[in-house]
Amino acid sequence: MSKSASEKLKEKLVVLSSESAAKKTFNVNDFESEANKVKETFEVVTDVDEHLQPRKTLRL
Amino acid sequence: MLMNIYNLEKLSDYELGFLFLDTSSLIAIINYFSDFSHILYTLKENGRALVTIPSVAFEFSRTNNIENYNTRAKFLNDFVSVYPIEKHLHKFTPLIPVLHKTNNKLSYPDFLLYCCLYEFRDSILLTENHKDFTPTLLNRELTLTIDREEESQIRNISVYAFSYSKYNKAAENILKG
């Protein structure tokens, strides 16, 4: 049986984890690198939600 | 571009416990990561974990394609814990009428962040949302000011902690009717 679109989509997505806070590692260089990637993703967002006003000021 | 973040170093004075992040502070951290990253690293070294809640993760990860969603979800997975506070709502029954009285237009995610501060005594919240997080039930302990020459407005991001004395006083007032 072929997979549903939902199943195919699920395979492409990063699953948010609820891992214990104490177990998380934190490397400052990795943080900067990953934060920079996230910052780039905000530059293409066009649907500004009034509820998330700070998102407006994120644009560079 | 000239930019200063005043009081940022003072953030590293906080030791042990959870530092809760709402959507506004997560975005600010991303926006000014080169300034925040070393402070956050120090906080982690001090034993203060970066934590958020599922509804904030939902807001923060809202985007227009899978690739961007994955980038933001991966960032949360790598550096921030997502604590499912909704599983413990039964503990916050008395807090609800107090918040209805003191902050009657509170959104559900912001209510849940109040629950987090109430539940974890040593926890603090970093937020730029001073409309919903007020010194009514919280103590505003520290304010970071972001002054960017190219932006017309000065931005303030504050550290809030739950005040049990303010909460008890508000609860007593409700009981009086």
PDB file of C-alpha atoms in Angstrom:
ATOM      1  CA  MET A   1       0.000   0.000   0.000  1.00  0.00           C
ATOM      2  CA  SER A   2       1.415   3.445  -0.884  1.00  0.00           C
ATOM      3  CA  LYS A   3       2.156   5.941   1.836  1.00  0.00           C
ATOM      4  CA  SER A   4      -0.242   8.812   2.474  1.00  0.00           C
ATOM      5  CA  ALA A   5       0.893  12.412   1.909  1.00  0.00           C
ATOM      6  CA  SER A   6       0.858  12.893   5.679  1.00  0.00           C
ATOM      7  CA  GLU A   7       3.201   9.959   6.196  1.00  0.00           C
ATOM      8  CA  LYS A   8       5.559  11.227   3.475  1.00  0.00           C
ATOM      9  CA  LEU A   9       5.535  14.686   5.034  1.00  0.00           C
ATOM     10  CA  LYS A  10       6.298  13.285   8.458  1.00  0.00           C
ATOM     11  CA  GLU A  11       9.426  11.636   7.090  1.00  0.00           C
ATOM     12  CA  LYS A  12      10.751  15.018   5.936  1.00  0.00           C
ATOM     13  CA  LEU A  13      10.233  16.879   9.196  1.00  0.00           C
ATOM     14  CA  VAL A  14      12.464  17.376  12.220  1.00  0.00           C
ATOM     15  CA  VAL A  15      10.504  16.160  15.235  1.00  0.00           C
ATOM     16  CA  LEU A  16      10.509  18.564  18.174  1.00  0.00           C
ATOM     17  CA  SER A  17      11.795  16.749  21.209  1.00  0.00           C
ATOM     18  CA  SER A  18      10.884  17.326  24.848  1.00  0.00           C
ATOM     19  CA  GLU A  19      14.249  16.095  26.064  1.00  0.00           C
ATOM     20  CA  SER A  20      15.217  16.960  29.616  1.00  0.00           C
ATOM     21  CA  ALA A  21      16.731  20.432  29.917  1.00  0.00           C
ATOM     22  CA  ALA A  22      19.602  19.145  32.008  1.00  0.00           C
ATOM     23  CA  LYS A  23      20.792  16.816  29.239  1.00  0.00           C
ATOM     24  CA  LYS A  24      21.138  19.492  26.582  1.00  0.00           C
ATOM     25  CA  THR A  25      24.677  20.370  25.609  1.00  0.00           C
ATOM     26  CA  PHE A  26      25.576  23.873  24.538  1.00  0.00           C
ATOM     27  CA  ASN A  27      28.523  24.687  22.327  1.00  0.00           C
ATOM     28  CA  VAL A  28      28.820  28.422  21.750  1.00  0.00           C
ATOM     29  CA  ASN A  29      30.234  28.051  18.229  1.00  0.00           C
ATOM     30  CA  ASP A  30      27.491  25.655  17.195  1.00  0.00           C
ATOM     31  CA  PHE A  31      24.938  28.003  18.691  1.00  0.00           C
ATOM     32  CA  GLU A  32      26.150  30.921  16.587  1.00  0.00           C
ATOM     33  CA  SER A  33      26.210  28.819  13.453  1.00  0.00           C
ATOM     34  CA  GLU A  34      22.704  27.418  13.961  1.00  0.00           C
ATOM     35  CA  ALA A  35      21.271  30.773  15.069  1.00  0.00           C
ATOM     36  CA  ASN A  36      22.593  32.298  11.863  1.00  0.00           C
ATOM     37  CA  LYS A  37      20.746  29.672   9.820  1.00  0.00           C
ATOM     38  CA  VAL A  38      17.511  30.390  11.681  1.00  0.00           C
ATOM     39  CA  LYS A  39      17.997  34.102  11.165  1.00  0.00           C
ATOM     40  CA  GLU A  40      18.158  33.516   7.414  1.00  0.00           C
ATOM     41  CA  THR A  41      14.828  31.692   7.522  1.00  0.00           C
ATOM     42  CA  PHE A  42      13.100  34.726   9.030  1.00  0.00           C
ATOM     43  CA  GLU A  43      14.132  36.916   6.134  1.00  0.00           C
ATOM     44  CA  VAL A  44      11.763  35.102   3.773  1.00  0.00           C
ATOM     45  CA  VAL A  45       8.726  35.198   6.051  1.00  0.00           C
ATOM     46  CA  THR A  46       6.033  37.388   4.574  1.00  0.00           C
ATOM     47  CA  ASP A  47       3.021  36.721   6.781  1.00  0.00           C
ATOM     48  CA  VAL A  48       3.636  39.031   9.698  1.00  0.00           C
ATOM     49  CA  ASP A  49       1.318  38.159  12.517  1.00  0.00           C
ATOM     50  CA  GLU A  50       0.278  41.030  14.745  1.00  0.00           C
ATOM     51  CA  HIS A  51       0.398  38.681  17.715  1.00  0.00           C
ATOM     52  CA  LEU A  52       4.096  38.206  17.125  1.00  0.00           C
ATOM     53  CA  GLN A  53       5.064  41.815  16.864  1.00  0.00           C
ATOM     54  CA  PRO A  54       8.748  41.188  17.605  1.00  0.00           C
ATOM     55  CA  ARG A  55       8.921  39.246  14.356  1.00  0.00           C
ATOM     56  CA  LYS A  56       8.580  42.553  12.530  1.00  0.00           C
ATOM     57  CA  THR A  57      11.708  43.888  14.109  1.00  0.00           C
ATOM     58  CA  LEU A  58      13.619  40.762  13.223  1.00  0.00           C
ATOM     59  CA  ARG A  59      13.852  41.806   9.587  1.00  0.00           C
ATOM     60  CA  LEU A  60      17.251  43.199   8.823  1.00  0.00           C
TER      61      LEU A  60
ATOM     62  CA  MET B   1      26.206  49.815  12.461  1.00  0.00           C
ATOM     63  CA  LEU B   2      26.429  50.875  16.081  1.00  0.00           C
ATOM     64  CA  MET B   3      24.708  48.691  18.623  1.00  0.00           C
ATOM     65  CA  ASN B   4      24.803  48.333  22.372  1.00  0.00           C
ATOM     66  CA  ILE B   5      22.980  45.901  24.619  1.00  0.00           C
ATOM     67  CA  TYR B   6      22.989  47.425  28.069  1.00  0.00           C
ATOM     68  CA  ASN B   7      22.959  45.140  31.140  1.00  0.00           C
ATOM     69  CA  LEU B   8      23.556  42.003  29.064  1.00  0.00           C
ATOM     70  CA  GLU B   9      26.473  40.900  31.246  1.00  0.00           C
ATOM     71  CA  LYS B  10      24.228  41.000  34.336  1.00  0.00           C
ATOM     72  CA  LEU B  11      22.181  38.172  32.837  1.00  0.00           C
ATOM     73  CA  SER B  12      25.073  35.804  33.510  1.00  0.00           C
ATOM     74  CA  ASP B  13      24.676  36.397  37.264  1.00  0.00           C
ATOM     75  CA  TYR B  14      21.701  34.023  37.288  1.00  0.00           C
ATOM     76  CA  GLU B  15      22.667  30.539  38.394  1.00  0.00           C
ATOM     77  CA  LEU B  16      20.772  27.247  38.518  1.00  0.00           C
ATOM     78  CA  GLY B  17      17.182  26.833  37.433  1.00  0.00           C
ATOM     79  CA  PHE B  18      15.330  27.368  34.197  1.00  0.00           C
ATOM     80  CA  LEU B  19      15.477  30.342  31.884  1.00  0.00           C
ATOM     81  CA  PHE B  20      12.154  30.310  30.043  1.00  0.00           C
ATOM     82  CA  LEU B  21      12.015  31.902  26.617  1.00  0.00           C
ATOM     83  CA  ASP B  22       8.903  33.196  24.862  1.00  0.00           C
ATOM     84  CA  THR B  23       8.679  33.823  21.139  1.00  0.00           C
ATOM     85  CA  SER B  24       9.827  37.435  21.453  1.00  0.00           C
ATOM     86  CA  SER B  25      12.996  36.548  23.363  1.00  0.00           C
ATOM     87  CA  LEU B  26      13.807  33.602  21.098  1.00  0.00           C
ATOM     88  CA  ILE B  27      13.595  35.925  18.104  1.00  0.00           C
ATOM     89  CA  ALA B  28      15.688  38.571  19.860  1.00  0.00           C
ATOM     90  CA  ILE B  29      18.334  35.961  20.675  1.00  0.00           C
ATOM     91  CA  ILE B  30      18.422  34.841  17.057  1.00  0.00           C
ATOM     92  CA  ASN B  31      18.569  38.424  15.867  1.00  0.00           C
ATOM     93  CA  TYR B  32      21.434  39.373  18.163  1.00  0.00           C
ATOM     94  CA  PHE B  33      23.020  35.955  18.521  1.00  0.00           C
ATOM     95  CA  SER B  34      26.608  37.195  18.400  1.00  0.00           C
ATOM     96  CA  ASP B  35      25.924  39.257  21.527  1.00  0.00           C
ATOM     97  CA  PHE B  36      23.721  36.720  23.294  1.00  0.00           C
ATOM     98  CA  SER B  37      25.583  33.501  22.531  1.00  0.00           C
ATOM     99  CA  HIS B  38      28.448  33.969  24.995  1.00  0.00           C
ATOM    100  CA  ILE B  39      26.067  35.017  27.773  1.00  0.00           C
ATOM    101  CA  LEU B  40      23.829  32.015  27.097  1.00  0.00           C
ATOM    102  CA  TYR B  41      26.877  29.779  27.134  1.00  0.00           C
ATOM    103  CA  THR B  42      27.847  31.178  30.540  1.00  0.00           C
ATOM    104  CA  LEU B  43      24.308  30.654  31.794  1.00  0.00           C
ATOM    105  CA  LYS B  44      24.406  27.035  30.662  1.00  0.00           C
ATOM    106  CA  GLU B  45      27.764  26.607  32.368  1.00  0.00           C
ATOM    107  CA  ASN B  46      26.203  28.051  35.526  1.00  0.00           C
ATOM    108  CA  GLY B  47      23.502  25.400  35.350  1.00  0.00           C
ATOM    109  CA  ARG B  48      20.649  27.494  33.989  1.00  0.00           C
ATOM    110  CA  ALA B  49      18.840  25.540  31.287  1.00  0.00           C
ATOM    111  CA  LEU B  50      17.130  27.250  28.359  1.00  0.00           C
ATOM    112  CA  VAL B  51      13.520  26.111  28.254  1.00  0.00           C
ATOM    113  CA  THR B  52      10.365  26.905  26.361  1.00  0.00           C
ATOM    114  CA  ILE B  53       6.922  25.356  25.966  1.00  0.00           C
ATOM    115  CA  PRO B  54       5.211  23.619  23.025  1.00  0.00           C
ATOM    116  CA  SER B  55       2.977  26.564  22.118  1.00  0.00           C
ATOM    117  CA  VAL B  56       5.991  28.883  21.907  1.00  0.00           C
ATOM    118  CA  ALA B  57       7.821  26.273  19.827  1.00  0.00           C
ATOM    119  CA  PHE B  58       4.791  26.284  17.518  1.00  0.00           C
ATOM    120  CA  GLU B  59       4.867  30.076  17.168  1.00  0.00           C
ATOM    121  CA  PHE B  60       8.631  30.198  16.733  1.00  0.00           C
ATOM    122  CA  SER B  61       8.663  27.466  14.072  1.00  0.00           C
ATOM    123  CA  ARG B  62       5.856  29.040  12.026  1.00  0.00           C
ATOM    124  CA  THR B  63       7.175  29.542   8.515  1.00  0.00           C
ATOM    125  CA  ASN B  64       6.316  29.014   4.861  1.00  0.00           C
ATOM    126  CA  ASN B  65       8.239  25.877   3.936  1.00  0.00           C
ATOM    127  CA  ILE B  66       9.512  22.603   5.313  1.00  0.00           C
ATOM    128  CA  GLU B  67      13.175  23.551   5.075  1.00  0.00           C
ATOM    129  CA  ASN B  68      12.763  26.651   7.241  1.00  0.00           C
ATOM    130  CA  TYR B  69      10.540  24.779   9.691  1.00  0.00           C
ATOM    131  CA  ASN B  70      13.238  22.119  10.047  1.00  0.00           C
ATOM    132  CA  THR B  71      15.955  24.730  10.592  1.00  0.00           C
ATOM    133  CA  ARG B  72      14.024  26.289  13.455  1.00  0.00           C
ATOM    134  CA  ALA B  73      12.928  22.955  14.935  1.00  0.00           C
ATOM    135  CA  LYS B  74      16.542  21.747  14.847  1.00  0.00           C
ATOM    136  CA  PHE B  75      17.664  24.923  16.619  1.00  0.00           C
ATOM    137  CA  LEU B  76      15.141  24.290  19.385  1.00  0.00           C
ATOM    138  CA  ASN B  77      16.146  20.647  19.625  1.00  0.00           C
ATOM    139  CA  ASP B  78      19.835  21.520  19.839  1.00  0.00           C
ATOM    140  CA  PHE B  79      19.753  24.363  22.354  1.00  0.00           C
ATOM    141  CA  VAL B  80      16.365  24.710  24.023  1.00  0.00           C
ATOM    142  CA  SER B  81      14.282  22.188  25.926  1.00  0.00           C
ATOM    143  CA  VAL B  82      10.557  22.116  25.263  1.00  0.00           C
ATOM    144  CA  TYR B  83       8.752  21.429  28.525  1.00  0.00           C
ATOM    145  CA  PRO B  84       5.178  20.123  28.189  1.00  0.00           C
ATOM    146  CA  ILE B  85       3.649  22.229  30.968  1.00  0.00           C
ATOM    147  CA  GLU B  86       0.150  21.412  29.672  1.00  0.00           C
ATOM    148  CA  LYS B  87       0.484  17.951  31.221  1.00  0.00           C
ATOM    149  CA  HIS B  88       0.439  19.516  34.681  1.00  0.00           C
ATOM    150  CA  LEU B  89      -2.449  21.959  34.394  1.00  0.00           C
ATOM    151  CA  HIS B  90      -4.178  20.460  37.437  1.00  0.00           C
ATOM    152  CA  LYS B  91      -1.499  22.099  39.598  1.00  0.00           C
ATOM    153  CA  PHE B  92      -2.480  25.601  38.513  1.00  0.00           C
ATOM    154  CA  THR B  93      -6.163  25.704  39.403  1.00  0.00           C
ATOM    155  CA  PRO B  94      -5.789  28.590  41.923  1.00  0.00           C
ATOM    156  CA  LEU B  95      -3.571  30.555  39.536  1.00  0.00           C
ATOM    157  CA  ILE B  96      -6.284  30.722  36.853  1.00  0.00           C
ATOM    158  CA  PRO B  97      -8.808  33.022  38.623  1.00  0.00           C
ATOM    159  CA  VAL B  98      -5.950  35.199  39.860  1.00  0.00           C
ATOM    160  CA  LEU B  99      -4.676  35.663  36.309  1.00  0.00           C
ATOM    161  CA  HIS B 100      -8.225  36.261  35.061  1.00  0.00           C
ATOM    162  CA  LYS B 101      -8.423  39.092  37.559  1.00  0.00           C
ATOM    163  CA  THR B 102      -4.975  40.609  37.078  1.00  0.00           C
ATOM    164  CA  ASN B 103      -4.308  39.954  33.366  1.00  0.00           C
ATOM    165  CA  ASN B 104      -7.703  39.422  31.786  1.00  0.00           C
ATOM    166  CA  LYS B 105      -6.523  39.491  28.163  1.00  0.00           C
ATOM    167  CA  LEU B 106      -3.738  36.963  28.581  1.00  0.00           C
ATOM    168  CA  SER B 107      -3.198  34.576  25.656  1.00  0.00           C
ATOM    169  CA  TYR B 108      -3.091  30.842  26.350  1.00  0.00           C
ATOM    170  CA  PRO B 109       0.683  30.504  25.637  1.00  0.00           C
ATOM    171  CA  ASP B 110       1.381  33.406  27.987  1.00  0.00           C
ATOM    172  CA  PHE B 111      -0.827  31.798  30.651  1.00  0.00           C
ATOM    173  CA  LEU B 112       1.267  28.640  30.309  1.00  0.00           C
ATOM    174  CA  LEU B 113       4.471  30.641  30.761  1.00  0.00           C
ATOM    175  CA  TYR B 114       3.013  32.085  33.971  1.00  0.00           C
ATOM    176  CA  CYS B 115       2.355  28.480  35.044  1.00  0.00           C
ATOM    177  CA  CYS B 116       6.018  27.643  34.393  1.00  0.00           C
ATOM    178  CA  LEU B 117       7.231  30.522  36.561  1.00  0.00           C
ATOM    179  CA  TYR B 118       4.752  29.534  39.276  1.00  0.00           C
ATOM    180  CA  GLU B 119       5.777  25.882  39.167  1.00  0.00           C
ATOM    181  CA  PHE B 120       9.571  26.254  39.156  1.00  0.00           C
ATOM    182  CA  ARG B 121      10.549  28.553  41.992  1.00  0.00           C
ATOM    183  CA  ASP B 122      14.021  29.454  40.749  1.00  0.00           C
ATOM    184  CA  SER B 123      12.933  29.999  37.179  1.00  0.00           C
ATOM    185  CA  ILE B 124      12.973  33.267  35.265  1.00  0.00           C
ATOM    186  CA  LEU B 125      11.417  34.411  31.998  1.00  0.00           C
ATOM    187  CA  LEU B 126      13.131  36.501  29.359  1.00  0.00           C
ATOM    188  CA  THR B 127      10.619  38.454  27.273  1.00  0.00           C
ATOM    189  CA  GLU B 128      10.026  41.598  25.301  1.00  0.00           C
ATOM    190  CA  ASN B 129       6.285  41.343  25.934  1.00  0.00           C
ATOM    191  CA  HIS B 130       5.772  43.844  28.749  1.00  0.00           C
ATOM    192  CA  LYS B 131       2.061  44.142  28.057  1.00  0.00           C
ATOM    193  CA  ASP B 132       1.245  40.641  29.282  1.00  0.00           C
ATOM    194  CA  PHE B 133       4.163  40.061  31.635  1.00  0.00           C
ATOM    195  CA  THR B 134       3.787  42.828  34.171  1.00  0.00           C
ATOM    196  CA  PRO B 135       4.977  43.535  37.717  1.00  0.00           C
ATOM    197  CA  THR B 136       1.448  42.760  38.942  1.00  0.00           C
ATOM    198  CA  LEU B 137       2.280  39.140  39.835  1.00  0.00           C
ATOM    199  CA  LEU B 138       5.894  39.132  38.692  1.00  0.00           C
ATOM    200  CA  ASN B 139       9.045  40.927  39.712  1.00  0.00           C
ATOM    201  CA  ARG B 140      10.879  42.626  36.877  1.00  0.00           C
ATOM    202  CA  GLU B 141      14.402  41.856  37.956  1.00  0.00           C
ATOM    203  CA  LEU B 142      16.544  43.049  35.089  1.00  0.00           C
ATOM    204  CA  THR B 143      16.036  44.933  31.836  1.00  0.00           C
ATOM    205  CA  LEU B 144      18.359  44.608  28.870  1.00  0.00           C
ATOM    206  CA  THR B 145      18.209  47.554  26.511  1.00  0.00           C
ATOM    207  CA  ILE B 146      19.058  47.068  22.852  1.00  0.00           C
ATOM    208  CA  ASP B 147      20.102  50.320  21.277  1.00  0.00           C
ATOM    209  CA  ARG B 148      20.711  50.028  17.536  1.00  0.00           C
ATOM    210  CA  GLU B 149      21.638  53.136  15.659  1.00  0.00           C
ATOM    211  CA  GLU B 150      19.788  52.076  12.518  1.00  0.00           C
ATOM    212  CA  GLU B 151      16.495  51.377  14.334  1.00  0.00           C
ATOM    213  CA  SER B 152      14.361  54.267  15.458  1.00  0.00           C
ATOM    214  CA  GLN B 153      13.159  52.549  18.602  1.00  0.00           C
ATOM    215  CA  ILE B 154      15.044  51.283  21.629  1.00  0.00           C
ATOM    216  CA  ARG B 155      14.068  47.739  22.597  1.00  0.00           C
ATOM    217  CA  ASN B 156      13.812  46.447  26.133  1.00  0.00           C
ATOM    218  CA  ILE B 157      13.955  42.779  27.042  1.00  0.00           C
ATOM    219  CA  SER B 158      13.365  41.964  30.692  1.00  0.00           C
ATOM    220  CA  VAL B 159      13.897  39.151  33.145  1.00  0.00           C
ATOM    221  CA  TYR B 160      10.789  38.336  35.175  1.00  0.00           C
ATOM    222  CA  ALA B 161      10.366  36.058  38.174  1.00  0.00           C
ATOM    223  CA  PHE B 162       7.155  34.985  39.879  1.00  0.00           C
ATOM    224  CA  SER B 163       6.320  36.835  43.091  1.00  0.00           C
ATOM    225  CA  TYR B 164       4.523  34.540  45.541  1.00  0.00           C
ATOM    226  CA  SER B 165       3.835  37.451  47.885  1.00  0.00           C
ATOM    227  CA  LYS B 166       2.100  39.412  45.105  1.00  0.00           C
ATOM    228  CA  TYR B 167       0.235  36.274  44.077  1.00  0.00           C
ATOM    229  CA  ASN B 168      -0.925  35.561  47.642  1.00  0.00           C
ATOM    230  CA  LYS B 169      -2.072  39.135  48.066  1.00  0.00           C
ATOM    231  CA  ALA B 170      -4.061  38.932  44.801  1.00  0.00           C
ATOM    232  CA  ALA B 171      -5.581  35.603  45.881  1.00  0.00           C
ATOM    233  CA  GLU B 172      -6.625  37.112  49.226  1.00  0.00           C
ATOM    234  CA  ASN B 173      -8.315  40.002  47.423  1.00  0.00           C
ATOM    235  CA  ILE B 174     -10.284  37.569  45.268  1.00  0.00           C
ATOM    236  CA  LEU B 175     -11.407  35.651  48.352  1.00  0.00           C
ATOM    237  CA  LYS B 176     -12.639  38.893  49.918  1.00  0.00           C
ATOM    238  CA  GLY B 177     -14.880  39.275  46.858  1.00  0.00           C
TER     239      GLY B 177
END
